Amino acid sequence: MHSHSHKLPVAVQEPKSPADEIEQLQTKVTQLERAVHSHAVIDQAIGVVVATERLTPAEAWDLLCETSMCTNTKLRHVADLAVTLGVTGNLTADIRKELARRLDGKN
């Protein structure tokens, strides 16, 4: 008679300790907080671009995304820079150049 030993064992997960569950939940909360903050900054940047360049929110979103891709800069960082531009009027040269290039094409 053949043995059933050729079958793969079913993976059994050990119950997680409360400390492990707490750590996982804390990690998720931290990730969610970062996501909410990033989303808020991106929304603020869209507002700055809408107000300063008289674009629609969709056009401002596209402008920020395209600038991010063309400068190889994370969208969150481009958004931070755009918000800073709205406050200080200062912007890094590479981002300023790309934004100007894209805005010239829209006008």
Tab-separated table of N, CA, C and O in Angstrom, residues 8-14:
chain	number	residue	atom	x	y	z
A	8	LEU	N	1.970	17.409	0.401
A	8	LEU	CA	2.576	18.522	1.130
A	8	LEU	C	1.794	18.796	2.399
A	8	LEU	O	0.562	18.737	2.399
A	9	PRO	N	2.494	19.082	3.464
A	9	PRO	CA	1.774	19.393	4.701
A	9	PRO	C	1.060	20.736	4.571
A	9	PRO	O	1.511	21.630	3.878
A	10	VAL	N	-0.050	20.849	5.218
A	10	VAL	CA	-0.812	22.095	5.223
A	10	VAL	C	-0.114	23.058	6.164
A	10	VAL	O	0.266	22.695	7.277
A	11	ALA	N	0.067	24.272	5.688
A	11	ALA	CA	0.725	25.279	6.519
A	11	ALA	C	-0.205	25.653	7.671
A	11	ALA	O	-1.362	25.991	7.462
A	12	VAL	N	0.323	25.560	8.839
A	12	VAL	CA	-0.432	25.925	10.028
A	12	VAL	C	0.233	27.149	10.635
A	12	VAL	O	1.422	27.133	10.916
A	13	GLN	N	-0.539	28.204	10.777
A	13	GLN	CA	0.013	29.412	11.373
A	13	GLN	C	-0.166	29.355	12.871
A	13	GLN	O	-1.234	28.996	13.364
A	14	GLU	N	0.908	29.677	13.526
A	14	GLU	CA	0.824	29.752	14.976
A	14	GLU	C	0.072	31.009	15.343
A	14	GLU	O	0.191	32.030	14.675
